[in-house]
Short mmCIF file of C-alpha atoms and ligand atoms in Angstrom, two decimals:
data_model
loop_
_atom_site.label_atom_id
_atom_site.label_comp_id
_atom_site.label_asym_id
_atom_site.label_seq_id
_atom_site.Cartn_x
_atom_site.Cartn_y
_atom_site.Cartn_z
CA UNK A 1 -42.54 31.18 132.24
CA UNK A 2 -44.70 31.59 129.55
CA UNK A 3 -42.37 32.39 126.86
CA UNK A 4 -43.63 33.63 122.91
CA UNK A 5 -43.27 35.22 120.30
CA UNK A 6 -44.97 38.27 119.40
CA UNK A 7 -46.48 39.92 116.17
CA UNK A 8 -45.77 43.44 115.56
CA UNK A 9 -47.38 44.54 112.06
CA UNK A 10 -45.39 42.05 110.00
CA UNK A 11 -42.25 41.63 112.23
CA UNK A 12 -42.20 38.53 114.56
CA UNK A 13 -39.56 39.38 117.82
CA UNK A 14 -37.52 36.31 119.08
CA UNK A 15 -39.60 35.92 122.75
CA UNK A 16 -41.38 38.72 124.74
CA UNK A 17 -39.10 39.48 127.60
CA UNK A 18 -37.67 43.27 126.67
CA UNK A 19 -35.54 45.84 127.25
CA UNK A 20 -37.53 49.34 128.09
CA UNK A 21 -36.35 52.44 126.48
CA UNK A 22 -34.00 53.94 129.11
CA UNK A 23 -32.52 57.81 128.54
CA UNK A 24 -28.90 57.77 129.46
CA UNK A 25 -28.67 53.83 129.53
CA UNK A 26 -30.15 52.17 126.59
CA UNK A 27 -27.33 52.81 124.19
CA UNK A 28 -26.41 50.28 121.32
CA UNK A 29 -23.71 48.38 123.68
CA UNK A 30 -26.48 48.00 126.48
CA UNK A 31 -28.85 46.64 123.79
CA UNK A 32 -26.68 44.72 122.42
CA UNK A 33 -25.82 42.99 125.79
CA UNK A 34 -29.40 42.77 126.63
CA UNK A 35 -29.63 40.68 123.09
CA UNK A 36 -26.62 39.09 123.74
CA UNK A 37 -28.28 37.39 126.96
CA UNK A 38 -31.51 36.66 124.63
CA UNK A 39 -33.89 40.28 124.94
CA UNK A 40 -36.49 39.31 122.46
CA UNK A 41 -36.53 42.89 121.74
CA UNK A 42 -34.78 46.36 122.64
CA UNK A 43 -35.75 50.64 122.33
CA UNK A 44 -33.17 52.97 122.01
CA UNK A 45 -34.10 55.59 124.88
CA UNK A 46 -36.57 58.51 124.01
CA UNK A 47 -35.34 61.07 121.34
CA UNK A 48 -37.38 64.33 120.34
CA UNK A 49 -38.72 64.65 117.24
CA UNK A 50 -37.83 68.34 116.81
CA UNK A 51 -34.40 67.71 117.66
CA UNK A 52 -34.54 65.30 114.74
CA UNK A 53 -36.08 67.68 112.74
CA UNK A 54 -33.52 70.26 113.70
CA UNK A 55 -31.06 68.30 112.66
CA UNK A 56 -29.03 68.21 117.10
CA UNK A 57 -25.80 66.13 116.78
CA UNK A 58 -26.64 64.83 119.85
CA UNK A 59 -29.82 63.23 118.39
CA UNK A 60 -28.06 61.60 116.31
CA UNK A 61 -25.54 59.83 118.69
CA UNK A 62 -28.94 58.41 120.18
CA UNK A 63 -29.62 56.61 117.07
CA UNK A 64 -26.42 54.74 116.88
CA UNK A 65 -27.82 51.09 115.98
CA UNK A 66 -25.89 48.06 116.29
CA UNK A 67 -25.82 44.81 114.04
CA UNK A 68 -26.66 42.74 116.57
CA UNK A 69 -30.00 44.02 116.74
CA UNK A 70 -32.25 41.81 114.28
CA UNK A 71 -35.63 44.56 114.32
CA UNK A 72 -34.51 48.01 115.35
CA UNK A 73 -36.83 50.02 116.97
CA UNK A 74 -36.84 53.99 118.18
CA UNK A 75 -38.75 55.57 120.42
CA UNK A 76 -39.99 58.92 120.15
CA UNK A 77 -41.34 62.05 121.75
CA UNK A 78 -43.44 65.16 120.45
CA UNK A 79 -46.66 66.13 120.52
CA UNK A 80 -47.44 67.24 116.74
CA UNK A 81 -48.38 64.72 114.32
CA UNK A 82 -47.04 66.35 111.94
CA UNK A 83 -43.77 67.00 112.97
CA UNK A 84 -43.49 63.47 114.08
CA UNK A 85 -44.43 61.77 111.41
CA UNK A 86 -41.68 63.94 109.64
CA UNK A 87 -39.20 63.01 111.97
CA UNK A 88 -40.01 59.26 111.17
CA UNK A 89 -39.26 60.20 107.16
CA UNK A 90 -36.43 61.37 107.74
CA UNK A 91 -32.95 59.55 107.41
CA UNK A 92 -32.06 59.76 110.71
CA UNK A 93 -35.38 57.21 111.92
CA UNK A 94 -35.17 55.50 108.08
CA UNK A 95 -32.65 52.57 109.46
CA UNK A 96 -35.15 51.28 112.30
CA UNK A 97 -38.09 48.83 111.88
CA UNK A 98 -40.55 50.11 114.40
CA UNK A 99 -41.00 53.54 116.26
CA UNK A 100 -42.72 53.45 119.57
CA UNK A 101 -43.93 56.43 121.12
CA UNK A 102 -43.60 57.37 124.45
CA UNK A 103 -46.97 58.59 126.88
CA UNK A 104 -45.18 57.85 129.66
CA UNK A 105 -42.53 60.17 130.73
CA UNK A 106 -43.21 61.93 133.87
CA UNK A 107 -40.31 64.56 133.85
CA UNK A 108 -41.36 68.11 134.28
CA UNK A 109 -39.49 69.32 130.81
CA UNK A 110 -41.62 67.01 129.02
CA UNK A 111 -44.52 67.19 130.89
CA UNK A 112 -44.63 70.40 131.10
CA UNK A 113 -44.51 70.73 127.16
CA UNK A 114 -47.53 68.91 126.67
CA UNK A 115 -45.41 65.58 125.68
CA UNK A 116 -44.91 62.07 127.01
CA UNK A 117 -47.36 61.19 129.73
CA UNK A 118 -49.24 64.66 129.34
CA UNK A 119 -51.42 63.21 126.55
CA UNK A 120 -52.54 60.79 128.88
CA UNK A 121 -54.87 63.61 129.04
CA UNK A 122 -55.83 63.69 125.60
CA UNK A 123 -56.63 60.40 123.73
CA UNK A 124 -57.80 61.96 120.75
CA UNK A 125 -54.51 64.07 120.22
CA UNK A 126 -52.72 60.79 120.98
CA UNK A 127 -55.00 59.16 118.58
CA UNK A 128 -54.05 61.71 115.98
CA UNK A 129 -50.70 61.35 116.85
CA UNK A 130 -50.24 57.17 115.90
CA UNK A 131 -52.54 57.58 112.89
CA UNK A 132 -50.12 60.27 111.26
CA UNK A 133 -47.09 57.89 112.40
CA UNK A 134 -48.72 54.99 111.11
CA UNK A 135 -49.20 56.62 107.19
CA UNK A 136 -44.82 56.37 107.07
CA UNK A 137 -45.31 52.63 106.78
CA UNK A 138 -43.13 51.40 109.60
CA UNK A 139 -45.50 49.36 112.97
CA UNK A 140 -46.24 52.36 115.57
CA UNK A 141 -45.88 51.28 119.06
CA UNK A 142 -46.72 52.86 122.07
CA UNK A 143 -45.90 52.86 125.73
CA UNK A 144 -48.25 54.67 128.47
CA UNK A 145 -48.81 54.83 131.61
CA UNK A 146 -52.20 54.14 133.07
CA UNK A 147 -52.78 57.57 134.27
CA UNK A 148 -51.48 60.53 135.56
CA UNK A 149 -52.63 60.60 138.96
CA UNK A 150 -53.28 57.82 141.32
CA UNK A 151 -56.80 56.39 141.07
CA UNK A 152 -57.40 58.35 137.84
CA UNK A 153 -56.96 55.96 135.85
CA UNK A 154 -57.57 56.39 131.65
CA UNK A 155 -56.07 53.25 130.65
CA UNK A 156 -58.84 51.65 128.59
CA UNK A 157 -59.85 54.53 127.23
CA UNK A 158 -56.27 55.50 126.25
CA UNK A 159 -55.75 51.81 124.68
CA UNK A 160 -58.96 52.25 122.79
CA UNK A 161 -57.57 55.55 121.29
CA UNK A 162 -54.16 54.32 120.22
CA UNK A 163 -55.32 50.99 119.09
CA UNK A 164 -57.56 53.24 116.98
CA UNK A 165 -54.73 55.38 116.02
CA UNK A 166 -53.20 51.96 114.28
CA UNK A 167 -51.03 51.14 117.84
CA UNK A 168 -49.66 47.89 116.13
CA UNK A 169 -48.35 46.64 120.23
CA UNK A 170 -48.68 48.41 123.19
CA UNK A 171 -46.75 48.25 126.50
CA UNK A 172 -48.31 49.60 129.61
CA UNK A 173 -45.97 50.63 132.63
CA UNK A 174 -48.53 49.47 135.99
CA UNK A 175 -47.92 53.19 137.12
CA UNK A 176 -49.26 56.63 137.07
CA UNK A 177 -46.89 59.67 136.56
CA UNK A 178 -47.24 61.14 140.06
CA UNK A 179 -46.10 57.63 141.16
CA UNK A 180 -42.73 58.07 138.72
CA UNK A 181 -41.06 54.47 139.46
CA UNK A 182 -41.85 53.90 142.77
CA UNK A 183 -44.56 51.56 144.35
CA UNK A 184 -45.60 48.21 142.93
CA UNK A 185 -47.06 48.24 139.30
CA UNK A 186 -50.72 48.07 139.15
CA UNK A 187 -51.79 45.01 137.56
CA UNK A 188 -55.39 45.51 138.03
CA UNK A 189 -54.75 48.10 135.48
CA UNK A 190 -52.49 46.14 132.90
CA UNK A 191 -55.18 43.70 133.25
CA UNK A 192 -57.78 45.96 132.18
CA UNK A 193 -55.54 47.16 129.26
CA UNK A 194 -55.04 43.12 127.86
CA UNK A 195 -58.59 42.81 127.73
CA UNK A 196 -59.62 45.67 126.13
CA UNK A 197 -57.20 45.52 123.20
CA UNK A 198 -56.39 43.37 120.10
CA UNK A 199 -52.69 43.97 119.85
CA UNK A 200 -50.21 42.82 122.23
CA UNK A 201 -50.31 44.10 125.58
CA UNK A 202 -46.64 44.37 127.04
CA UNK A 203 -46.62 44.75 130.88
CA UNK A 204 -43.92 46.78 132.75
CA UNK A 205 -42.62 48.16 136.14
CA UNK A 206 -40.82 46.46 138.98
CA UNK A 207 -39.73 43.42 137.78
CA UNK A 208 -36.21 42.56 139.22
CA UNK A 209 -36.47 38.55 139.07
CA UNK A 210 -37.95 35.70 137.36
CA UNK A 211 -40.17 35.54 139.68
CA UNK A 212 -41.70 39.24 138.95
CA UNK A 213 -41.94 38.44 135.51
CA UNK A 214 -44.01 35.54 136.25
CA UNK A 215 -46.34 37.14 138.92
CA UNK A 216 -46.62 40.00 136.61
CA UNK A 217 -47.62 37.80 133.31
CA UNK A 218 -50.39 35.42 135.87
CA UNK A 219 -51.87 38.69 137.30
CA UNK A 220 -52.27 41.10 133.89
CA UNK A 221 -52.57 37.82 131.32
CA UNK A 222 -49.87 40.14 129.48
CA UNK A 223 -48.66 38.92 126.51
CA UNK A 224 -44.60 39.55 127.48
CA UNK A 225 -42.51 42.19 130.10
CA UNK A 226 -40.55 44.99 129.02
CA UNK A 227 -38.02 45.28 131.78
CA UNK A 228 -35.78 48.35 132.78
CA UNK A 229 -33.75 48.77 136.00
CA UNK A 230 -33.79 45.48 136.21
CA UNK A 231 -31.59 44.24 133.42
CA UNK A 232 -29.75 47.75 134.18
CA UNK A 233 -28.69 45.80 137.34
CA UNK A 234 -28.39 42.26 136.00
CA UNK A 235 -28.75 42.35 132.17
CA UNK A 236 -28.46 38.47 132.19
CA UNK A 237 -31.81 38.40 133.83
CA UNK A 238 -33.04 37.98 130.12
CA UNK A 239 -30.95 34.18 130.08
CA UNK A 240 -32.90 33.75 133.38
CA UNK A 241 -36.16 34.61 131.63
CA UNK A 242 -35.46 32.36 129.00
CA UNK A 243 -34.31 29.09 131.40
CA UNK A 244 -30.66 29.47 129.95
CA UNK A 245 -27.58 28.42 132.74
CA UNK A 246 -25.15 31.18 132.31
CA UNK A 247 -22.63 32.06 134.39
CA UNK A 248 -22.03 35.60 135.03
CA UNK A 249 -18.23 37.14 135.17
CA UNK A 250 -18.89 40.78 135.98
CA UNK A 251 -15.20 41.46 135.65
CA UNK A 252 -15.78 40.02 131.81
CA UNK A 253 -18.74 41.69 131.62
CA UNK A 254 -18.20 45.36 132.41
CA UNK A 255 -14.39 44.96 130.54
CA UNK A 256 -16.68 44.15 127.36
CA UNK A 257 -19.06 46.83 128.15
CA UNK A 258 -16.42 49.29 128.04
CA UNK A 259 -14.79 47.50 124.89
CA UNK A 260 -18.20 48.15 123.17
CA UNK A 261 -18.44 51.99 124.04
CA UNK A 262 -15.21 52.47 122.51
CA UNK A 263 -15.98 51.34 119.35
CA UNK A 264 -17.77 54.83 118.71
CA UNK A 265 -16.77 57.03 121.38
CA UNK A 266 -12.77 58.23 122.62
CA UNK A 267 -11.28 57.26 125.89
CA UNK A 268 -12.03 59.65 128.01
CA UNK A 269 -15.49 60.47 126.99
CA UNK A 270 -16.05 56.37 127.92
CA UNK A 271 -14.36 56.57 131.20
CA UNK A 272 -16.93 59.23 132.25
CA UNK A 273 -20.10 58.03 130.62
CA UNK A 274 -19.96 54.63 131.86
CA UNK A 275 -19.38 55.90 135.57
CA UNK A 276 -23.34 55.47 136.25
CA UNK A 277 -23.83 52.16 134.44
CA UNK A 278 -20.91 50.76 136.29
CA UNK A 279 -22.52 51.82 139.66
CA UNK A 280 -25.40 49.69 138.43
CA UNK A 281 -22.96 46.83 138.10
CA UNK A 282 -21.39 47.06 141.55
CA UNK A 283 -24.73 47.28 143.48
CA UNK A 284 -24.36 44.69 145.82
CA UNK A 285 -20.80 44.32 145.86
CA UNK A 286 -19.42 44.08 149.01
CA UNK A 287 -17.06 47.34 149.85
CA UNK A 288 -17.89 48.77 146.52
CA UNK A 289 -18.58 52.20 148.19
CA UNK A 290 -14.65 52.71 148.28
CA UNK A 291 -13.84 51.17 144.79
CA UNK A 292 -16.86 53.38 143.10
CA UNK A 293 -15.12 57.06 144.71
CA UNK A 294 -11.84 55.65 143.42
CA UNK A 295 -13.25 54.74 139.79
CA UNK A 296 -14.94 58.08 139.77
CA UNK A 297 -11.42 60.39 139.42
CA UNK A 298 -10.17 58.26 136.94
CA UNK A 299 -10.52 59.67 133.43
CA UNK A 300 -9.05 56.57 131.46
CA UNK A 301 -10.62 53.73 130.74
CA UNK A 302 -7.47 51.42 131.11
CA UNK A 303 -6.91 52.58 135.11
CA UNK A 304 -10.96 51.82 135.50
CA UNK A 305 -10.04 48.60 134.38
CA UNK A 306 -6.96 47.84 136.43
CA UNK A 307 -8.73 49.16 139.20
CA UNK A 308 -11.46 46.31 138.81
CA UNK A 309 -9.07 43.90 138.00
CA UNK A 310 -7.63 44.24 141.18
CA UNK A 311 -11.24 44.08 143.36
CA UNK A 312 -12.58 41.25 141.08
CA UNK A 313 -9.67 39.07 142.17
C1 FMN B 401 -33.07 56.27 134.18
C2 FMN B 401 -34.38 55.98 133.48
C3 FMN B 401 -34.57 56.42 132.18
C4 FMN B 401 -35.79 56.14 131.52
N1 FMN B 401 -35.95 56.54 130.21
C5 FMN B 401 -37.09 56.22 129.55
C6 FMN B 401 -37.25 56.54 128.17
O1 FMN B 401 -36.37 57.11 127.51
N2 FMN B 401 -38.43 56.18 127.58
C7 FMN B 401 -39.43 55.53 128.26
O2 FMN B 401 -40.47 55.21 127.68
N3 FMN B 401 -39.28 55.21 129.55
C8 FMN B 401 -38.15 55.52 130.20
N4 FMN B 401 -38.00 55.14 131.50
C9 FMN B 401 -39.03 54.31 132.14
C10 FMN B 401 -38.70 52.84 131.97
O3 FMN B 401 -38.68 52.46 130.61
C11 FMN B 401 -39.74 51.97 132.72
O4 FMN B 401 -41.01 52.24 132.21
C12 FMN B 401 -39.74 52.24 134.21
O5 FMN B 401 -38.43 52.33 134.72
C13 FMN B 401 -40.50 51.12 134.95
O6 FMN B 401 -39.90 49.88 134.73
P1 FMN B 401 -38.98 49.18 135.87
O7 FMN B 401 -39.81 49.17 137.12
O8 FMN B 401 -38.66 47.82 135.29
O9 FMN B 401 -37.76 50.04 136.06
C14 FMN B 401 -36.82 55.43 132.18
C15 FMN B 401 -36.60 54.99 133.50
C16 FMN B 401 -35.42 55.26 134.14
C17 FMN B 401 -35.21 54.76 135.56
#
């Protein structure tokens, strides 16, 4: 595995296997995990740049940050320069290092607005877009995907326009929107985007396993993966990346999880959050069907956790 470090504007990340931006999931104890098993870098999941501007409580929650995370990076959404290169001044984006910008996100709501992987469709407004981001100061980054419908593909041109914009890296999910996450990534594509462009070309989509990660680097020459459901699944798949023997005790490790989310939020509010990562964590347990209904009605954190102790046995 070809592991190295990579440049971002002045910053230099640990390796180049990491964590994707992932709404709902990529919360300060996830990234913090993710580090904790050796993510050269992590995103906190997409947050709007009007709700930053408009001061939503929720935003904020978003941008909880933990120590553990050596360059702290954002990622935002919007589709005025202006307004986004606001919502980087402002204190509620001043703690983090690096802001990437998401082109990707297929969701109606944001499609539909003209945001995430709409500007696909316009380069030159997503050109705007990272220039006005880039006069704050702080490295832009930006992750697309290489079109929005299969076959129409705008990925070098789109790389060209961001890297124009000032793009200081630039991670390209193998996928078009109509495609959402299903299918294998499209490393013709990613290929197409590494050789085009003079910043760092991170490749992403479908990679589960070591092995994916390698395939994916030897078919795109990428310079590192950005991984999502993956590490949602098996978050140590970052020690695995990096050749490191660990031995996993999911028991240890979802107990910790949980310990982590109460640091900031109350009992009951972790007991129900957490329901969907800890799905993610039992996939592939044997009779975990039963166990998951069960852990679903309870609204404590310590029954959750009795409840485990006594299927983990
Ligand atoms: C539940 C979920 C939430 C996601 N949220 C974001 C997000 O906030 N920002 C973003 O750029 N991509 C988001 N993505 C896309 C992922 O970052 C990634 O590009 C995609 O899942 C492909 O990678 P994978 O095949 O390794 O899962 C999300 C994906 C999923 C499944």
């Amino acid at each position: 595995m070809l592991q190295k470090k990579i440049k971002i504007g002045n910053l230099t990340t640990e390796n180049n296997f990491f964590l994707a931006p992932l709404a709902g999931f990529s919360d300060f104890a996830m990234r913090e995990i993710c580090l904790e098993y050796g993510a050269g870098l992590t995103f906190t999941e997409m947050v709007s740049c009007k709700g930053i501007l408009y001061d939503n409580e929720n935003t904020k929650d978003l941008l909880c940050t933990s120590p553990r995370e050596k360059i702290k990076c954002a990622q935002i959404f919007g589709n005025d320069p202006e307004i986004m290169r606001r919502a980087i001044e402002s204190e509620y984006l001043s703690g983090f290092d690096v802001i990437d910008i998401n082109f990707g996100c297929p969701m109606p709501k944001i499609y539909n607005n003209g945001e995430g992987s709409a500007l696909l469709a316009n380069p030159s407004l997503a050109e705007k877009i990272v220039y006005e981001c880039s006069k704050t100061g702080k490295p832009i980054t930006c992750k697309m995907r290489i079109g929005i419908t299969d076959g129409k593909f705008v990925t070098e041109d789109f790389v060209k326009a961001i890297q124009n914009g000032g793009a200081k890296m630039i991670t390209v999910h193998g996928r078009t929107r109509d495609k959402i996450y299903a299918g294998e990534p499209n490393y013709g594509e990613i290929a197409k985007a590494k050789k085009v462009a003079s910043v760092p070309i991170i490749a992403n989509g479908g990679i589960f396993t070591k092995q994916d990660a390698e395939v994916m680097i030897k078919r795109t020459g990428a310079d590192g993966v950005m991984i999502a459901r993956g590490a949602l699944e098996r978050p140590w798949i970052f020690a695995e990346l990096l050749g490191n023997n660990i031995s996993v005790d999911k028991k240890i490790l979802i107990n910790g999880h949980i310990d982590r989310l109460l640091t900031k939020y109350d009992d009951k509010t972790v007991a129900i959050i957490f329901r969907k990562q800890l799905c993610l964590y039992l996939k592939g347990e044997k009779n975990s069907a039963e166990l998951k209904q069960k852990l679903f009605t309870y609204k404590d954190t310590a029954s959750i956790k009795n409840e485990l102790e006594r299927f983990f046995k």
